[in-house]
Structure formats: structure tokens, C-alpha cells
Amino acid sequence: MKTVYRYLITACVGFLIALLIAVLKNGFTETDVAVAMQIWCDAFFVSGVFLTCGGLIVVASNGGVFDMLGYAVSLLWYTFKSSKVERKYKTFYDYREARKDRKRSVSYVLIVGLAFIAVSVVFLILYETVGAA
């Protein structure tokens, strides 16, 4: 059930982004069908790209791409704190080993993002068929 909630929350965020873009581009008041399809295609595509890219950033973080940056920030943090506070990680190796267990699953974000891009492709096909008529 927890997985279903993840998908639903992610889909709701995607729909909110798409609705915001559609409202800003007057997607609900447009009378020309071709222009309306273009607006909805843009809205779902932008929403899908945001979700997919956000998921890919987390996948890269899980792979350790940002570990050195995180370690540098923690060193900077402990530098400005009182000298009485002992550093949590003595070396980068210790930091990296502690981070290995903190992987996050983001497949649901990628799947929902790709689904939004697929809906965008459907609107694009409709736009092309209506625009050609």
C-alpha cells in the first residue's frame, strides 16, 4: 500500500505542474482545438521532464556522484562549529561507507515521469492530426 501512495503522490504532483502550466497558457479557455492540444502537450511534457530528471538526479546521487560534495559540506560545517564537537566522519572513506546504506528507490518517480511524457506524445499525435485537417 505504501508503494501505491508513492505513485499517487507523484502523479498528483505531476498533474499539479501540468495544470499550472495549462492555466498559465490559457489551456482551459482556448477555443481552437489544435492550440489546446499544443498547450496540453507542452504541459504534460514539462511535467514529465521535471519528474524524470528529478528521479535521474536521485539515481546519480545513489551512485555516489555527489558524495565528495557532501563530504566537503560536512567538513565545512564542522569547521565553523565549536572545536568541542567531534567530526562524525574522519575520512572520505568513512563517509562513503556510511552513505552506502542510505540508497533510495526512485523507480516510481521515473515511471510516472515517463508516463507523463507518453501522455504528451499522445497529445502531440492529436495535435498533428487535428492541425493537418
PDB file of C-alpha atoms in Angstrom, residues 3-21 40 43-44 47-48 50-51 108-109 111-113 115-116:
ATOM      1  CA  THR A   3       4.066   1.905  -2.937  1.00  0.00           C
ATOM      2  CA  VAL A   4       0.631   2.876  -4.237  1.00  0.00           C
ATOM      3  CA  TYR A   5       0.751   6.075  -2.196  1.00  0.00           C
ATOM      4  CA  ARG A   6       4.149   6.919  -3.677  1.00  0.00           C
ATOM      5  CA  TYR A   7       2.781   6.570  -7.199  1.00  0.00           C
ATOM      6  CA  LEU A   8      -0.354   8.557  -6.365  1.00  0.00           C
ATOM      7  CA  ILE A   9       1.509  11.405  -4.698  1.00  0.00           C
ATOM      8  CA  THR A  10       3.999  11.612  -7.547  1.00  0.00           C
ATOM      9  CA  ALA A  11       1.191  11.567 -10.119  1.00  0.00           C
ATOM     10  CA  CYS A  12      -0.660  14.302  -8.205  1.00  0.00           C
ATOM     11  CA  VAL A  13       2.457  16.474  -8.198  1.00  0.00           C
ATOM     12  CA  GLY A  14       2.822  15.892 -11.933  1.00  0.00           C
ATOM     13  CA  PHE A  15      -0.822  16.781 -12.555  1.00  0.00           C
ATOM     14  CA  LEU A  16      -0.473  19.941 -10.482  1.00  0.00           C
ATOM     15  CA  ILE A  17       2.520  21.026 -12.547  1.00  0.00           C
ATOM     16  CA  ALA A  18       0.643  20.247 -15.765  1.00  0.00           C
ATOM     17  CA  LEU A  19      -2.459  22.111 -14.579  1.00  0.00           C
ATOM     18  CA  LEU A  20      -0.390  25.113 -13.554  1.00  0.00           C
ATOM     19  CA  ILE A  21       1.216  25.283 -16.988  1.00  0.00           C
ATOM     20  CA  TRP A  40      -1.724  20.223 -23.102  1.00  0.00           C
ATOM     21  CA  ALA A  43       2.073  20.909 -20.037  1.00  0.00           C
ATOM     22  CA  PHE A  44       2.413  17.129 -19.781  1.00  0.00           C
ATOM     23  CA  SER A  47       5.762  17.877 -16.026  1.00  0.00           C
ATOM     24  CA  GLY A  48       7.169  14.557 -17.256  1.00  0.00           C
ATOM     25  CA  PHE A  50      10.667  17.553 -14.310  1.00  0.00           C
ATOM     26  CA  LEU A  51       9.749  14.236 -12.722  1.00  0.00           C
ATOM     27  CA  TYR A 108       8.179   5.239  -9.136  1.00  0.00           C
ATOM     28  CA  VAL A 109       9.270   8.810  -9.995  1.00  0.00           C
ATOM     29  CA  ILE A 111       7.856   5.551 -14.200  1.00  0.00           C
ATOM     30  CA  VAL A 112       5.372   8.359 -13.540  1.00  0.00           C
ATOM     31  CA  GLY A 113       7.598  10.858 -15.355  1.00  0.00           C
ATOM     32  CA  ALA A 115       4.083   8.080 -18.302  1.00  0.00           C
ATOM     33  CA  PHE A 116       3.571  11.849 -18.409  1.00  0.00           C
TER      34      PHE A 116
END
